[in-house]
């Protein structure tokens, strides 16, 4: 009888401690950040360091809020699922905040907006979206580019890839006729491609915001990210990072110091 009573009391105490915050808080634990390694200038690896606009912005936010980060690479197509199942605490990957994605994760306040491009090899006859009809077009699976292509040019053949590097390789090899992706990444492809000459055919601005993703219900972490974002906007860090990584993109008024 005593053993049963003691066991019941112990279980109750554990429950009370948990309810009072017995677990590690966001500032006490090292937060696992899921990102990509192959999509400059937003998210990429350089000299073994995860960098790019999105990752450097998240580092600046973490410094303001005393958060410890640990980055790891994954495929974009599985990133949000890995946040939802606790494999990562944060997703950092120029993620467009769509209604569909909001069903599975929570997003931070917007820290940028989606600007998409149509990219081809130099010499391609494709000049705008209507010319994509009947063509093989690379998209990153489950991205805004994927949705845009299937809704805007339903006669195009969407060729879906889990990440940016294989999609770019397919464009260079001629396995696809065009590639729909973020403008900043498309411009970097043009500058850095040495084995094929590429061009940006057309760019278009969307009203879809980018956000850092966390597990649904993780309000403590979300609050810290949002507060840190306010701080790095207010002190001009956001603009400095934007000028460094995305110098040709316009700066929305809400991000100016």
XYZ file of C-alpha atoms in Angstrom:
257
model
C 0.000 0.000 0.000
C 2.836 2.381 1.002
C 4.786 1.528 -2.156
C 1.764 2.273 -4.295
C 1.183 5.589 -2.507
C 4.851 6.585 -2.868
C 4.836 5.696 -6.557
C 1.691 7.757 -7.087
C 3.186 10.749 -5.245
C 6.427 10.487 -7.241
C 4.537 10.401 -10.525
C 2.531 13.429 -9.458
C 5.710 15.324 -8.547
C 7.225 14.608 -11.959
C 4.072 15.880 -13.648
C 4.100 19.077 -11.551
C 7.779 19.725 -12.348
C 7.135 19.203 -16.042
C 4.181 21.566 -15.941
C 6.356 24.166 -14.199
C 9.003 23.990 -16.891
C 11.165 21.161 -15.615
C 12.585 20.570 -19.131
C 15.299 22.593 -20.807
C 14.269 26.023 -22.028
C 15.251 27.376 -25.454
C 18.137 29.326 -23.920
C 19.503 26.273 -22.055
C 19.630 23.704 -24.841
C 21.564 23.652 -28.100
C 18.988 24.138 -30.840
C 19.272 21.930 -33.923
C 18.812 23.918 -37.136
C 17.885 22.107 -40.343
C 19.117 23.893 -43.472
C 20.550 23.273 -46.950
C 24.150 23.190 -48.119
C 23.743 24.008 -51.798
C 21.585 27.107 -52.307
C 23.692 30.286 -52.196
C 23.286 33.134 -51.404
C 20.512 32.184 -48.954
C 21.687 28.884 -47.469
C 24.958 27.115 -48.188
C 28.213 25.775 -46.760
C 31.517 27.628 -47.165
C 34.764 26.351 -45.648
C 32.741 23.993 -43.476
C 30.562 26.821 -42.158
C 26.801 27.056 -42.678
C 26.259 30.563 -43.985
C 24.134 32.621 -46.386
C 21.597 35.360 -45.720
C 19.075 33.185 -43.887
C 21.595 31.383 -41.690
C 23.609 34.504 -40.822
C 20.367 36.296 -39.959
C 19.366 33.419 -37.675
C 22.820 33.524 -36.020
C 22.385 37.254 -35.372
C 18.927 36.644 -33.884
C 20.352 33.868 -31.691
C 23.106 36.166 -30.414
C 20.516 38.743 -29.347
C 18.449 36.118 -27.510
C 21.307 33.989 -26.060
C 20.353 30.953 -28.123
C 22.880 28.229 -29.014
C 22.609 26.821 -32.534
C 23.887 23.693 -34.254
C 23.368 23.461 -38.033
C 22.856 20.321 -40.132
C 22.066 19.791 -43.807
C 19.023 17.970 -45.177
C 16.776 17.871 -48.259
C 14.223 20.653 -48.551
C 11.453 18.172 -49.288
C 11.822 16.543 -45.861
C 12.830 19.595 -43.797
C 9.470 20.655 -42.374
C 8.546 17.067 -41.527
C 11.801 16.798 -39.587
C 10.866 19.910 -37.610
C 7.411 18.496 -36.920
C 8.880 15.238 -35.553
C 11.518 16.953 -33.365
C 14.569 16.050 -35.451
C 15.215 19.794 -35.816
C 14.151 22.688 -33.589
C 14.301 25.292 -36.360
C 14.170 25.189 -40.152
C 16.196 27.847 -41.994
C 15.886 27.655 -45.763
C 14.150 30.670 -47.361
C 10.890 28.876 -46.571
C 7.791 30.476 -48.035
C 4.938 30.663 -45.521
C 2.086 28.955 -47.337
C -1.257 27.982 -45.815
C -0.496 24.314 -46.457
C 2.802 24.473 -44.547
C 1.198 26.348 -41.655
C -0.882 23.245 -40.972
C 2.267 21.346 -39.972
C 4.640 23.925 -38.435
C 4.564 27.404 -36.922
C 6.406 30.254 -38.605
C 8.267 33.268 -37.301
C 7.383 36.783 -38.355
C 8.361 37.419 -41.996
C 12.048 38.176 -42.552
C 11.941 38.465 -46.372
C 9.652 37.868 -49.350
C 9.724 35.349 -52.192
C 11.058 36.528 -55.568
C 11.016 33.767 -58.190
C 12.836 33.393 -61.513
C 12.727 31.344 -64.682
C 16.265 30.153 -65.453
C 17.522 28.532 -68.658
C 20.756 27.804 -70.460
C 22.037 30.615 -72.645
C 20.618 30.295 -76.155
C 17.303 28.840 -75.014
C 14.250 30.150 -76.944
C 12.257 30.388 -73.698
C 11.579 34.040 -72.840
C 8.537 33.919 -70.521
C 6.156 31.547 -68.778
C 3.927 30.731 -71.791
C 6.969 29.236 -73.532
C 7.239 26.629 -70.734
C 4.192 24.757 -72.067
C 5.212 21.282 -73.181
C 8.714 21.694 -71.722
C 10.466 19.769 -68.969
C 10.869 22.221 -66.103
C 12.855 21.639 -62.909
C 11.345 22.663 -59.572
C 12.241 21.953 -55.959
C 9.565 19.635 -54.619
C 6.826 21.278 -52.533
C 8.153 24.833 -52.969
C 6.412 27.993 -54.171
C 8.103 27.411 -57.539
C 6.529 23.969 -57.757
C 3.075 25.360 -56.986
C 3.541 28.328 -59.338
C 4.476 26.120 -62.286
C 1.616 23.653 -61.883
C -0.964 26.439 -61.437
C 0.379 28.927 -64.009
C 1.605 26.585 -66.747
C -0.310 23.312 -66.283
C 0.887 22.083 -69.702
C 4.527 22.146 -68.545
C 6.070 18.888 -67.336
C 7.224 19.517 -63.770
C 10.384 17.570 -62.926
C 10.653 17.595 -59.129
C 13.937 17.455 -57.209
C 14.583 17.207 -53.425
C 17.289 19.907 -53.483
C 18.887 22.668 -55.542
C 22.098 20.945 -56.673
C 20.478 18.067 -58.635
C 17.987 20.475 -60.235
C 20.823 22.741 -61.395
C 22.773 19.750 -62.722
C 19.715 18.679 -64.724
C 19.457 22.146 -66.293
C 23.134 22.218 -67.208
C 23.035 18.739 -68.750
C 19.925 19.498 -70.789
C 17.779 16.970 -68.934
C 15.325 19.832 -68.339
C 14.581 22.911 -70.455
C 14.152 25.425 -67.624
C 14.317 25.777 -63.851
C 11.974 27.704 -61.512
C 13.680 28.924 -58.328
C 14.390 31.814 -55.985
C 15.811 34.829 -57.853
C 18.845 35.271 -55.607
C 19.862 31.635 -56.068
C 19.279 31.875 -59.828
C 21.542 34.936 -60.056
C 24.254 33.135 -58.094
C 23.993 30.198 -60.506
C 24.656 32.570 -63.421
C 27.750 34.040 -61.730
C 29.262 30.808 -60.507
C 28.530 28.379 -63.350
C 31.721 27.432 -65.171
C 30.565 24.350 -67.070
C 27.462 25.875 -68.700
C 26.349 29.418 -69.479
C 23.066 30.241 -67.759
C 20.666 33.165 -67.788
C 17.691 34.474 -65.817
C 14.866 34.808 -68.326
C 12.271 36.479 -66.132
C 11.752 37.307 -62.443
C 8.523 38.025 -60.580
C 7.886 39.213 -57.023
C 5.348 37.436 -54.854
C 3.656 38.520 -51.646
C 4.629 35.235 -49.964
C 6.818 35.874 -46.873
C 9.806 33.800 -45.791
C 9.941 32.594 -42.195
C 11.897 30.357 -39.834
C 9.838 27.276 -38.956
C 9.464 25.630 -35.534
C 7.326 22.783 -34.217
C 3.679 23.715 -33.754
C 3.018 24.979 -30.261
C 6.623 25.914 -29.455
C 5.643 29.436 -28.459
C 8.702 30.027 -26.256
C 11.150 29.550 -29.111
C 8.945 31.385 -31.589
C 8.733 34.403 -29.279
C 12.522 34.523 -28.902
C 13.063 34.340 -32.665
C 10.519 37.100 -33.270
C 11.989 39.346 -30.563
C 15.488 38.764 -31.909
C 14.284 39.566 -35.429
C 12.913 42.909 -34.213
C 16.297 43.655 -32.642
C 18.374 42.869 -35.734
C 16.047 44.955 -37.892
C 16.199 47.877 -35.450
C 20.005 47.947 -35.199
C 20.558 47.675 -38.960
C 21.935 44.111 -38.972
C 19.191 42.922 -41.333
C 20.096 45.552 -43.944
C 23.845 44.851 -43.630
C 23.335 41.134 -44.216
C 20.957 41.837 -47.094
C 23.516 44.125 -48.750
C 26.184 41.440 -48.343
C 24.253 38.437 -49.630
C 21.360 39.884 -51.696
C 22.670 43.203 -53.062
C 20.454 43.276 -56.170
C 17.171 42.557 -54.361
C 14.934 45.418 -53.160
C 14.684 46.100 -49.414
C 11.063 46.225 -48.195
C 10.364 49.209 -45.953
C 9.483 47.025 -42.970
C 13.075 45.748 -42.765
C 14.795 49.132 -42.830
C 16.287 50.261 -39.523
